[in-house]
mmCIF file of C-alpha atoms and ligand atoms in Angstrom:
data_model
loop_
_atom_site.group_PDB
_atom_site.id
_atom_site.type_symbol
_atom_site.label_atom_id
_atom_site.label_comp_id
_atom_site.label_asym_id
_atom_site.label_seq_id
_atom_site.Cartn_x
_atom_site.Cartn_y
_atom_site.Cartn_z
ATOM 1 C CA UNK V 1 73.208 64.422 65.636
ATOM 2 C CA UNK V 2 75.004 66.256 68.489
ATOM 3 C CA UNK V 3 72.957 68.589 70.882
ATOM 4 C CA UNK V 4 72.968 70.231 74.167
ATOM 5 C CA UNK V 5 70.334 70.523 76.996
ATOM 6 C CA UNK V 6 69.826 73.881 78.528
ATOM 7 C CA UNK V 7 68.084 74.283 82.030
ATOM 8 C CA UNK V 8 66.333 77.429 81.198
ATOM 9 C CA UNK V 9 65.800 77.798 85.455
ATOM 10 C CA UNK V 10 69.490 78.614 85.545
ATOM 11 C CA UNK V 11 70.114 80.517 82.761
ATOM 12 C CA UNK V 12 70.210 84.263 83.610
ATOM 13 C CA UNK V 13 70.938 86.108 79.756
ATOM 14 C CA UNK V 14 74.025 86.800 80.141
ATOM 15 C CA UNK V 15 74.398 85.736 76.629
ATOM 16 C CA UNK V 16 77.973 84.431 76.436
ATOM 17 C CA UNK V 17 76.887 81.241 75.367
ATOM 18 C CA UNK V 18 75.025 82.563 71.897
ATOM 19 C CA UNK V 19 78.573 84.648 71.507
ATOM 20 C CA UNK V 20 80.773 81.990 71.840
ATOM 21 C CA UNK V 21 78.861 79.101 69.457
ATOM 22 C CA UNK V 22 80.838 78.608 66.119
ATOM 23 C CA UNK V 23 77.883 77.834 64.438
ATOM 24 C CA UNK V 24 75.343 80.307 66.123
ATOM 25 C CA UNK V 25 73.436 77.265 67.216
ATOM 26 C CA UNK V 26 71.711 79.162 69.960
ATOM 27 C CA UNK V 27 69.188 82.227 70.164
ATOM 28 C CA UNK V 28 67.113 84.376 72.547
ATOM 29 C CA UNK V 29 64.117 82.955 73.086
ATOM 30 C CA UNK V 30 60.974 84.072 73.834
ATOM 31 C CA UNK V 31 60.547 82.619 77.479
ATOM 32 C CA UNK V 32 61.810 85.261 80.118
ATOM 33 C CA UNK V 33 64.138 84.151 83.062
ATOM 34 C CA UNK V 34 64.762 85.127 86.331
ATOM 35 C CA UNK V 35 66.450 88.663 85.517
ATOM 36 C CA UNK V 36 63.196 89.381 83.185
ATOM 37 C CA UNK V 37 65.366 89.202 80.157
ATOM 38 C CA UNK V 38 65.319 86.162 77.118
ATOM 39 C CA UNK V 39 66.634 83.017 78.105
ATOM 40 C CA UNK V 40 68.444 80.831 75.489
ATOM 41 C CA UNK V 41 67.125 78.082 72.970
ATOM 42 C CA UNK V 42 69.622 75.742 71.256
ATOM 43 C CA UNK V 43 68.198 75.471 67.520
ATOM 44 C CA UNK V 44 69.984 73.115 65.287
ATOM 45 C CA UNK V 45 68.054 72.449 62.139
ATOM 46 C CA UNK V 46 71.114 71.297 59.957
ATOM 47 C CA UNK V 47 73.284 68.989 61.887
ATOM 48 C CA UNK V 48 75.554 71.492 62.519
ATOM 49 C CA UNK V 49 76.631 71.078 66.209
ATOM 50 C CA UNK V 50 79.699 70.000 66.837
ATOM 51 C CA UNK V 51 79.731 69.300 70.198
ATOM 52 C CA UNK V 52 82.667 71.468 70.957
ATOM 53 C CA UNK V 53 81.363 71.935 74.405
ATOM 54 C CA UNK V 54 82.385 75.473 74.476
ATOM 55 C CA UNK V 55 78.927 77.208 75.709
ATOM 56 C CA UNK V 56 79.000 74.683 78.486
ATOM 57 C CA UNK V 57 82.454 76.264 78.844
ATOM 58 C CA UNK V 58 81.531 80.112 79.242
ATOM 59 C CA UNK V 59 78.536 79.381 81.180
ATOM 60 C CA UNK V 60 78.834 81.033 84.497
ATOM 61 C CA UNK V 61 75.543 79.335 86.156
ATOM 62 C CA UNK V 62 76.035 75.404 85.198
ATOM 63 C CA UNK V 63 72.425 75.916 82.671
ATOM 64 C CA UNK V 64 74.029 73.761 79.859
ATOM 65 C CA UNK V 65 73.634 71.037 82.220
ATOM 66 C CA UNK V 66 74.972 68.427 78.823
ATOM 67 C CA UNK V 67 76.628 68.182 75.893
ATOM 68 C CA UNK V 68 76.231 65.045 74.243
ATOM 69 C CA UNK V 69 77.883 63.690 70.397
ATOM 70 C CA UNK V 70 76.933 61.494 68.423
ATOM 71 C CA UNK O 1 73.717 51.722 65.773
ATOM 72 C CA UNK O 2 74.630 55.014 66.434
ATOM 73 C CA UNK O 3 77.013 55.811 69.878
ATOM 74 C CA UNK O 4 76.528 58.624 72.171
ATOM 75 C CA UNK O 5 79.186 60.269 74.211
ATOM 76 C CA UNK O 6 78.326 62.906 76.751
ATOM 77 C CA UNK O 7 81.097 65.526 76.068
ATOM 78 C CA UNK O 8 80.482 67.990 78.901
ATOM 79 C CA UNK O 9 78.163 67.127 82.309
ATOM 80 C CA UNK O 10 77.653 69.211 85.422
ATOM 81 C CA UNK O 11 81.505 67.940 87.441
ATOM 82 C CA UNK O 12 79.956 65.795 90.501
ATOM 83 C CA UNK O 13 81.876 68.029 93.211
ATOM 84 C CA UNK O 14 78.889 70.605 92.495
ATOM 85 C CA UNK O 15 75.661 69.740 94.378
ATOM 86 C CA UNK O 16 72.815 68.419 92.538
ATOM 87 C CA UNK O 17 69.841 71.174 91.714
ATOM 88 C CA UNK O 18 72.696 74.137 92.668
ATOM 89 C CA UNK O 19 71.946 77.654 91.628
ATOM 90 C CA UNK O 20 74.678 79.879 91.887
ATOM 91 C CA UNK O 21 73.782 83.652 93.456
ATOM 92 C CA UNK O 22 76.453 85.142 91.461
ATOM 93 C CA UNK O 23 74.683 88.229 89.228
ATOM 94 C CA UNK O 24 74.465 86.914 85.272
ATOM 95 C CA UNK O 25 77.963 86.449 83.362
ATOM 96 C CA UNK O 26 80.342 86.815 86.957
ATOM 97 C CA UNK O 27 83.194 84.913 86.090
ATOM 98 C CA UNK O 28 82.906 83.257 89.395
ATOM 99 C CA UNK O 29 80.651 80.766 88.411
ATOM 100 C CA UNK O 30 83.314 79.413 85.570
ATOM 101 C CA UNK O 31 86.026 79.800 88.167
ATOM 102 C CA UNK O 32 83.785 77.459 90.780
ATOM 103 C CA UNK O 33 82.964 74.960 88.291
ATOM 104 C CA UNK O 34 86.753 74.514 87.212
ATOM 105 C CA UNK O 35 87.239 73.739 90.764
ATOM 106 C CA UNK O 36 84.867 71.428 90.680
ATOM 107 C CA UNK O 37 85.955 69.647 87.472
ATOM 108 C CA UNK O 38 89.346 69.584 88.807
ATOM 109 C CA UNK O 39 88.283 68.105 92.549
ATOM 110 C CA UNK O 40 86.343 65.678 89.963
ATOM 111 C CA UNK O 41 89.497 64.775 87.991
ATOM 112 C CA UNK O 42 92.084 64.536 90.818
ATOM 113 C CA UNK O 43 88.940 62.293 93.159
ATOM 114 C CA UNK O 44 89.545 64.651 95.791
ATOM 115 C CA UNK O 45 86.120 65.352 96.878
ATOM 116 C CA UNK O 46 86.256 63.199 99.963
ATOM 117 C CA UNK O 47 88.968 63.940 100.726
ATOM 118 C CA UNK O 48 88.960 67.910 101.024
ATOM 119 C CA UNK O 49 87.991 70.909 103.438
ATOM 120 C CA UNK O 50 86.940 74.234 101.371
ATOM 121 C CA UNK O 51 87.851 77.471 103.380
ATOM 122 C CA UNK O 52 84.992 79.785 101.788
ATOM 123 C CA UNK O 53 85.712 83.481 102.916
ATOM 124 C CA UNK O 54 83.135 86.610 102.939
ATOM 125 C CA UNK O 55 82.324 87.800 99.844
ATOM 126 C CA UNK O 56 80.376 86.777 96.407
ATOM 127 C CA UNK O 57 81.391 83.137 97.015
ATOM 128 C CA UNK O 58 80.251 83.440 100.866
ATOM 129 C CA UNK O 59 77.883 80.340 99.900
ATOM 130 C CA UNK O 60 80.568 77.876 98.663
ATOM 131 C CA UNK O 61 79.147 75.485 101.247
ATOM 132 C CA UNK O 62 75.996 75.606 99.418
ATOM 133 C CA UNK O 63 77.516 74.723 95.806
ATOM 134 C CA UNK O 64 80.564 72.833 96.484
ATOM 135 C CA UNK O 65 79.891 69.102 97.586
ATOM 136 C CA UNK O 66 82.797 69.012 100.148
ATOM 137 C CA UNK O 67 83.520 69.845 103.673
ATOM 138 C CA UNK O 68 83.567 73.169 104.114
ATOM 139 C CA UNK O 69 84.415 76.410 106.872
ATOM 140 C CA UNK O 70 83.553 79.436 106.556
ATOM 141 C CA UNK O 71 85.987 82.098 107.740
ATOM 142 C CA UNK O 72 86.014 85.475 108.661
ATOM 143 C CA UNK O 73 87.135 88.073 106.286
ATOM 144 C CA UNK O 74 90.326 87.571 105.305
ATOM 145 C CA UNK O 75 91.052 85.123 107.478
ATOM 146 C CA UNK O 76 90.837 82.065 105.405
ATOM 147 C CA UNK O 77 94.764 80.976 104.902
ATOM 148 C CA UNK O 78 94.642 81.088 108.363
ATOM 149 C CA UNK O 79 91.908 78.801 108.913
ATOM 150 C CA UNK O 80 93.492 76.483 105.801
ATOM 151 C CA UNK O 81 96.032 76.255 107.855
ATOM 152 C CA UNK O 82 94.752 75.263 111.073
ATOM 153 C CA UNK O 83 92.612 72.906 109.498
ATOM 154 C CA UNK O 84 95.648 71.714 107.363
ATOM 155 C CA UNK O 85 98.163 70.668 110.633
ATOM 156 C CA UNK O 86 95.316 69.975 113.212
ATOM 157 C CA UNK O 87 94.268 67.062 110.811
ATOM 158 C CA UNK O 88 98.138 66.093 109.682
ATOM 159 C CA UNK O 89 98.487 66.060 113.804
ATOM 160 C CA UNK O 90 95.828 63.663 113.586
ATOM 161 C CA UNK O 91 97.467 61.759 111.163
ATOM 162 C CA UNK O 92 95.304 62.085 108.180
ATOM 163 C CA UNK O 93 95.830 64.006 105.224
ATOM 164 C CA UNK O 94 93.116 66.314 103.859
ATOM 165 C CA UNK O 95 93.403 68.485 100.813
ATOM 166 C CA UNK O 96 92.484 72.125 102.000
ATOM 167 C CA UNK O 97 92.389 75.414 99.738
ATOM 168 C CA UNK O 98 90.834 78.520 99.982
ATOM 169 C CA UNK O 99 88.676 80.551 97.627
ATOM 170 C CA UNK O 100 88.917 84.263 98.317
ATOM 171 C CA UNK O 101 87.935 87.669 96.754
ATOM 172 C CA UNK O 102 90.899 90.116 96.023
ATOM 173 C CA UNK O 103 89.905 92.448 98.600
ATOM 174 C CA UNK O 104 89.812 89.204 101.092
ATOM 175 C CA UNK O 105 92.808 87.568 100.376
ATOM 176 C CA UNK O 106 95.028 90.918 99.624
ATOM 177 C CA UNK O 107 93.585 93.531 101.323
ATOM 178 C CA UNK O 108 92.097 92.584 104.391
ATOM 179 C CA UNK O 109 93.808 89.261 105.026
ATOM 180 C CA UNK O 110 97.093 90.282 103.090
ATOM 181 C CA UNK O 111 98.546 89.708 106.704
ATOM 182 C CA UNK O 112 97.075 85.803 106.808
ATOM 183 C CA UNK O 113 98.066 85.510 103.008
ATOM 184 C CA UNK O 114 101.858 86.564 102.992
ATOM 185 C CA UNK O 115 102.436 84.451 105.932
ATOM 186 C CA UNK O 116 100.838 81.428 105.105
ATOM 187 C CA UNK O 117 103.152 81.844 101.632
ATOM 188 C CA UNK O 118 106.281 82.484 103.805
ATOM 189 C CA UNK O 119 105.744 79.683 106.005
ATOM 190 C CA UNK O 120 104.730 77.167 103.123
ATOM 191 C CA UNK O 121 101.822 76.063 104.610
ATOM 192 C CA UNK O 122 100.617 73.131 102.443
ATOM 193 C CA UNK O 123 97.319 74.607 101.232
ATOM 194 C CA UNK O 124 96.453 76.296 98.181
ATOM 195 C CA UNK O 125 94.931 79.259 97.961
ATOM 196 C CA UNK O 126 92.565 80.806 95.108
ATOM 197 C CA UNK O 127 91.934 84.393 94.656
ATOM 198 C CA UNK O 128 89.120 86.070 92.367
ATOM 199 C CA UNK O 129 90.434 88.986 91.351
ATOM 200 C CA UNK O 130 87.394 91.103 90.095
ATOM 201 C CA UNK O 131 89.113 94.565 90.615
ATOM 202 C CA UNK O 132 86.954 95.619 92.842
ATOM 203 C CA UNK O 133 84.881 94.736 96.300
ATOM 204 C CA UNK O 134 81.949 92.703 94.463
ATOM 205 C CA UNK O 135 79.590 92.031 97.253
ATOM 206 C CA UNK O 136 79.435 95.238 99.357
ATOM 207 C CA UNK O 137 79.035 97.183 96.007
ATOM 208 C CA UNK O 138 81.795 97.616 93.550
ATOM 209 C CA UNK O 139 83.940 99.442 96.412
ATOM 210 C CA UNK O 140 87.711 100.514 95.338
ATOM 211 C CA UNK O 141 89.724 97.578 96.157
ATOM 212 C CA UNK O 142 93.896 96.835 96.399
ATOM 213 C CA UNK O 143 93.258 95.437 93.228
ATOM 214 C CA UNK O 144 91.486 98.414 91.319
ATOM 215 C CA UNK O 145 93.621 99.442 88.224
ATOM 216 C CA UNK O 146 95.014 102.977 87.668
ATOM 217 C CA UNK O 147 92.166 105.021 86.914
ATOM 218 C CA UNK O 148 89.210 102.923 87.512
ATOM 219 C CA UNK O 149 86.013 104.194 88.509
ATOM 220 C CA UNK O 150 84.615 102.578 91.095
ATOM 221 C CA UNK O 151 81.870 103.967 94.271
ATOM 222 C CA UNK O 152 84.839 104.941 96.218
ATOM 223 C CA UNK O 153 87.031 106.714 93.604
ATOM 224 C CA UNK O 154 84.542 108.569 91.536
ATOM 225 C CA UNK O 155 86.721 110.123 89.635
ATOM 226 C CA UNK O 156 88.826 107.181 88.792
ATOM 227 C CA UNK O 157 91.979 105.536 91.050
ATOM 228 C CA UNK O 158 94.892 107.961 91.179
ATOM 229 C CA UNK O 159 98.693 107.538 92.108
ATOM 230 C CA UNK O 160 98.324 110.807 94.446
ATOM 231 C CA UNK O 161 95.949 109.498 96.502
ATOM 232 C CA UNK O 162 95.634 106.012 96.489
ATOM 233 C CA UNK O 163 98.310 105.009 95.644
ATOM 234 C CA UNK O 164 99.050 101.799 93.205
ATOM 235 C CA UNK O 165 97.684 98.183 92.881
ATOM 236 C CA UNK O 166 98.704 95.030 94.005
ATOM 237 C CA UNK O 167 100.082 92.332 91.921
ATOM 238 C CA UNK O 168 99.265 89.403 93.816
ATOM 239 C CA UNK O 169 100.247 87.383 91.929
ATOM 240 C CA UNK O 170 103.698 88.508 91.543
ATOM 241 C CA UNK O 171 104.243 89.550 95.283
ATOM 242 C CA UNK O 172 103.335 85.851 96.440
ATOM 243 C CA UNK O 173 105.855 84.241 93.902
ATOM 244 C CA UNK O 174 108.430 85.942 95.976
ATOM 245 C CA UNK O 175 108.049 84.326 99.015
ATOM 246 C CA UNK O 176 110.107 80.947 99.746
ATOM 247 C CA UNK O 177 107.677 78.993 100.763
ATOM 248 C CA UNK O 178 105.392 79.107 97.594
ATOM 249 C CA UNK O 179 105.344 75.998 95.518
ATOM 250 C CA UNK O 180 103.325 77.819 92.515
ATOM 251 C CA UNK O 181 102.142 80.560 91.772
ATOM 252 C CA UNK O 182 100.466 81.821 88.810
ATOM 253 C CA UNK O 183 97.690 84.752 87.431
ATOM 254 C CA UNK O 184 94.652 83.210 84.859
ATOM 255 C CA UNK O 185 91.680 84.657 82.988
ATOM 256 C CA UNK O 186 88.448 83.423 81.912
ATOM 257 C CA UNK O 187 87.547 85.861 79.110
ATOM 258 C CA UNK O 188 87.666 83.173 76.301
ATOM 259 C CA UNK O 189 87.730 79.544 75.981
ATOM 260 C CA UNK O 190 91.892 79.618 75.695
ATOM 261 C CA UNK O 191 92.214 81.485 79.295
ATOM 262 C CA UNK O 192 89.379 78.988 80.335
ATOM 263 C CA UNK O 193 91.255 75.949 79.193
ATOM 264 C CA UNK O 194 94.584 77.218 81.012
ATOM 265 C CA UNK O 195 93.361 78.447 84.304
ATOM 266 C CA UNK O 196 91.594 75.002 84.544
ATOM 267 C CA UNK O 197 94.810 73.076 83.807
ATOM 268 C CA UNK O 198 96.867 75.543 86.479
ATOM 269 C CA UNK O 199 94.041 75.164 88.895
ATOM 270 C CA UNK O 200 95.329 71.393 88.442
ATOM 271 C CA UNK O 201 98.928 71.489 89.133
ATOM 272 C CA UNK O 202 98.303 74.072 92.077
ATOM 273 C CA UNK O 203 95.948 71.084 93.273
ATOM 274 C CA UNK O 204 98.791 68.521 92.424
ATOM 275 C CA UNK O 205 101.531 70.507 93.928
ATOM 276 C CA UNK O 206 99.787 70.576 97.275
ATOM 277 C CA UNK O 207 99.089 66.852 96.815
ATOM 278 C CA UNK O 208 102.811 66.213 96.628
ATOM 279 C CA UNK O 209 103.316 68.369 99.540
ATOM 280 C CA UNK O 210 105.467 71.156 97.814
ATOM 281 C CA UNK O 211 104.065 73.753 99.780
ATOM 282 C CA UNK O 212 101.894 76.775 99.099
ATOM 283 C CA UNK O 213 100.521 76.708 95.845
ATOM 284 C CA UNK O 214 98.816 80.161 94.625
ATOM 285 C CA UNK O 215 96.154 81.060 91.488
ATOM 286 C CA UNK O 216 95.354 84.539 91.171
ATOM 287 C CA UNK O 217 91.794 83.970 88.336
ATOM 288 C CA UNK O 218 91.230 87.500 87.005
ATOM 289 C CA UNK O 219 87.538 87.981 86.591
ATOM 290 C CA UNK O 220 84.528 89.813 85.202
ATOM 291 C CA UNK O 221 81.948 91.903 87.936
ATOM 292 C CA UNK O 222 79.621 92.977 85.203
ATOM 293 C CA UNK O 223 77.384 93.860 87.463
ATOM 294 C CA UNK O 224 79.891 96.771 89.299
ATOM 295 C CA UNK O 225 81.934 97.541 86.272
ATOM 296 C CA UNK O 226 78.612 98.467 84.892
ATOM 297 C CA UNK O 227 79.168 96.759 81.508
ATOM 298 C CA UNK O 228 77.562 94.253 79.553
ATOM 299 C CA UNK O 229 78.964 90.276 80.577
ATOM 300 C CA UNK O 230 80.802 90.142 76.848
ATOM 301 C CA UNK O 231 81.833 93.788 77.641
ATOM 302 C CA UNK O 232 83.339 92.938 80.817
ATOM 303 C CA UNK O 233 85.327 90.232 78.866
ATOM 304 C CA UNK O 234 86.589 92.468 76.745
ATOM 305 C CA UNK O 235 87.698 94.708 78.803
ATOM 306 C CA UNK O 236 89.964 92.034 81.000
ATOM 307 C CA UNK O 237 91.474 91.030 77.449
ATOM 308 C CA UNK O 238 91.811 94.821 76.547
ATOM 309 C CA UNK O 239 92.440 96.408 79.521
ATOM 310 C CA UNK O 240 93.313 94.264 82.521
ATOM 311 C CA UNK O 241 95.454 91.978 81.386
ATOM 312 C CA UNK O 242 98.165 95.134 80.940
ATOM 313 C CA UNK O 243 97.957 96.004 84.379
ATOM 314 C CA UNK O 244 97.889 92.086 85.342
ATOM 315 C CA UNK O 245 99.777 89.920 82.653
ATOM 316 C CA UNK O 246 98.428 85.732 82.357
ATOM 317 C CA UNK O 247 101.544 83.972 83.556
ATOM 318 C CA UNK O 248 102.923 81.448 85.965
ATOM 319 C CA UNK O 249 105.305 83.552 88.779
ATOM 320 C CA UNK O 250 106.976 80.858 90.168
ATOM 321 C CA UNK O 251 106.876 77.047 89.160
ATOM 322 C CA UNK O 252 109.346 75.587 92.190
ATOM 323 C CA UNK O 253 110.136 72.607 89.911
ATOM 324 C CA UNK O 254 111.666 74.757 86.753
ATOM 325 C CA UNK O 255 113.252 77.189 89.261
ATOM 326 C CA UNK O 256 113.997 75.965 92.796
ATOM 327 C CA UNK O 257 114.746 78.076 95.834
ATOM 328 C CA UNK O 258 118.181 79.688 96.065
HETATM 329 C C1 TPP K 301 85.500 92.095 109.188
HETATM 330 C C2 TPP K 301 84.568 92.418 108.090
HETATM 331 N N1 TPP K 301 84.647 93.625 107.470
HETATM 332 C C3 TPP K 301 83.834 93.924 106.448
HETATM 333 C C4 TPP K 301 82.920 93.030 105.993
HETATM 334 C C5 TPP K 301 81.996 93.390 104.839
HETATM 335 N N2 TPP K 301 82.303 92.725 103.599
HETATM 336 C C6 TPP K 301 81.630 91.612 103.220
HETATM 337 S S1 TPP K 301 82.059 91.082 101.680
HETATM 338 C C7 TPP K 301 83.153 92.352 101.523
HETATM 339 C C8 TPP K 301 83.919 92.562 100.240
HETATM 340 C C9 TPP K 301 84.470 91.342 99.634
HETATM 341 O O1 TPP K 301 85.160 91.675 98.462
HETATM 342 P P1 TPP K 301 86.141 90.662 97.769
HETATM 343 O O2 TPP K 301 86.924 89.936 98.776
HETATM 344 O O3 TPP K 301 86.903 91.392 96.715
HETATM 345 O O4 TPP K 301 85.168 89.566 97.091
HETATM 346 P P2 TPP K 301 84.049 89.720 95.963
HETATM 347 O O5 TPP K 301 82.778 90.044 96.687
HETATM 348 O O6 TPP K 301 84.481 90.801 95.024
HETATM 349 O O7 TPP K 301 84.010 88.383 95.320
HETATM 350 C C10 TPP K 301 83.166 93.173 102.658
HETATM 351 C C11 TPP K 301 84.003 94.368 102.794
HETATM 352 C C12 TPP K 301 82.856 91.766 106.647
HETATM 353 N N3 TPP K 301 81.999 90.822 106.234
HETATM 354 N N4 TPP K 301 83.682 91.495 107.672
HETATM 355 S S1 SF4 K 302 78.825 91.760 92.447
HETATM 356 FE FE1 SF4 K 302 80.356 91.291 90.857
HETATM 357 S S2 SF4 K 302 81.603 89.617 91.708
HETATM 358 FE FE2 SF4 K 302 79.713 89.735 92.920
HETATM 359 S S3 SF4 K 302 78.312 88.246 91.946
HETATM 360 FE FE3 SF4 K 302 77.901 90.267 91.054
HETATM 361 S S4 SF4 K 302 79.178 90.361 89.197
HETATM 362 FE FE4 SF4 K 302 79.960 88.698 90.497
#
C-alpha cells in the first residue's frame, strides 16, 4: 500500500497537487490553511496510489514532505 | 514481509522545518527545490556559496542549507565571481551560482550578467523568469511579453513604446565564454523533469570548469498575473512558451567555439 504524507502547515491551496494525481487520490479538505482556503487530504481507499511521486513534484512549498511504495 | 521504499523526501540541501514565503503555486518553490535535489545528487552542499539577489528569493539563505551572500540588485554574477577567483586564489575550489529574478539578472544587472558570460567566469547562473517584477508588485519587466498587462503598462506592453523583450536565454548563448546555456519550464511534470536534469549539467559543466553555464526557468507569478496557480501554468504552456521557446542555446560540447 503506497501513500504520501502531507504537512498541512505548508500547504497553501494552490491545488496543483489534486490536478496533477492520476488517480485523484487527493481532495480539499475541510481544515483551512494559512491563505484561509482548504488544505489537501490524500484519501486512498482502494490501493490505488502508485507512488508516482508527481504531487511531490508540482508542489511549490515542500508540504508532501514523502512519498513512500510499497 | 512487505519492503518500503521512500520514492520522494524533502532533498537535504533544504533546511529542516523551511517554509518558503513565495505566494501559493509560484513556480519558485519547484525551481528551489530542483536546486536542492541537484546540490543533493552532485554532494555539493559543502562545498558551495549561493549568491541570492533581491527579489522573491531574497531569503535563499533562509531555505538553502549552504553558504550563502546576498547581493545587491543585480549584482550577483558579480559577486559569483569575486567569490569564485578570491577562493581559486586561495587555492580551493567552491561551486558558486547565482539565483536571480529576470528583472535582476537582465534588467538591472544585464551589465554584471553579459560580462560575467563574456569573460567565462566559472559560475553558473540561474534566472527566474516570471515576466514580470514579482516582489515590488507585478511591475513591467525586460522580460514582459508583447502585450502583457502588467501595473506599469496598463494597457498591455507595446512595440511603440516599450519596445520588445529580452530573450535571455538566447542573447547569453552568444557570448564565447558560455559553457551552456539553455531556457526550462515547470508547467508540467515533463518541463519539471527536464529543467531538473539541465539544472544538472549546468552544475556539471561548471564542475568541469567549462565556463559560464546559464538556465533561464520560465515561471508562474500567479499572484501578479492575477490568475489561478493551474491558470498561470497554462498560460506559460499556451502563451509564453511562443514568445520564449524550451531549448538548450548553446551546449559547448556539441558545438564548440569558432
Ligand atoms: C538598487 C535597487 N533598486 C530597486 C530595488 C527594489 N526591488 C526589490 S525586488 C525588485 C524586483 C525584483 O524582480 P525580479 O528580479 O524579476 O525578481 P522576482 O521578484 O520577480 O522574483 C526591485 C525592483 C532594490 N532592492 N534595489
Ligand atoms: S509575487 Fe510572484 S514571483 Fe513573487 S512569490 Fe508571489 S507569485 Fe512568486
Amino acid at each position: 500500500m503506497s501513500y504520501i504524507t502531507i504537512d498541512k502547515t505548508k500547504c497553501k491551496s494552490c491545488y496543483l497537487c489534486a490536478d496533477v494525481c492520476p488517480k485523484a487520490l487527493i481532495k480539499k479538505d475541510g481544515d483551512t490553511g494559512k491563505t484561509g482556503q482548504a488544505t489537501v487530504r490524500f484519501e486512498d481507499k482502494n490501493n490505488e496510489c502508485l507512488a508516482c511521486a508527481q504531487c511531490a513534484m508540482v508542489c511549490p512549498d515542500l508540504a508532501i514532505v514523502s512519498v513512500i511504495k510499497e | 514481509m512487505q519492503t518500503s521504499e521512500i520514492k520522494y523526501t524533502v532533498p537535504k540541501s533544504i533546511k529542516k522545518d523551511t517554509v518558503f514565503t513565495f505566494c501559493p503555486g509560484c513556480d519558485h518553490g519547484v525551481a528551489l527545490r530542483l536546486v536542492a535535489e541537484v546540490l543533493d545528487e552532485l554532494n555539493l552542499r559543502e562545498k558551495s556559496v549561493a549568491i541570492a539577489s533581491s527579489g522573491c528569493s531574497v531569503l535563499l539563505y533562509d531555505f538553502l542549507d549552504v553558504d550563502c551572500i546576498e547581493s545587491p540588485h543585480g549584482r550577483a554574477c558579480a559577486v559569483a565571481t569575486g567569490v569564485k577567483r578570491a577562493h581559486k586564489a586561495n587555492g580551493s575550489d567552491k561551486f558558486v551560482f547565482t539565483y536571480q529574478g529576470d528583472g535582476d539578472f537582465a534588467s538591472i544587472g544585464l551589465g554584471e550578467s553579459l560580462h560575467s558570460a563574456l569573460r567565462g567566469e566559472n559560475i553558473t547562473a540561474i534566472c527566474i523568469n516570471n515576466t514580470n517584477y514579482g516582489m515590488t508588485g507585478g511591475q513591467m519587466g525586460p522580460t514582459s511579453a508583447m502585450g502583457q498587462i502588467t501595473t506599469t503598462s496598463p494597457t498591455g506592453r507595446n512595440k511603440e513604446y516599450h519596445g520588445f523583450p529580452i530573450k535571455t536565454a538566447e542573447h547569453i548563448a552568444l557570448c564565447d565564454g558560455v559553457s551552456y546555456s539553455a531556457r526550462v519550464a515547470l508547467y508540467d511534470i515533463k518541463n519539471i523533469i527536464n529543467a531538473k536534469k539541465t539544472i544538472k549539467k549546468a552544475f556539471e559543466y561548471q564542475l568541469e570548469g567549462l565556463g559560464f553555464s546559464f538556465i533561464e526557468i520560465l515561471s508562474s507569478c500567479p499572484t501578479n498575473w492575477k490568475l489561478s496557480p493551474s491558470e498561470a501554468h497554462k498560460k506559460i504552456e499556451n502563451e509564453l512558451t511562443k514568445t520564449y521557446p524550451i531549448k538548450v542555446f548553446k551546449d559547448i560540447k556539441e558545438t564548440p567555439n569558432v
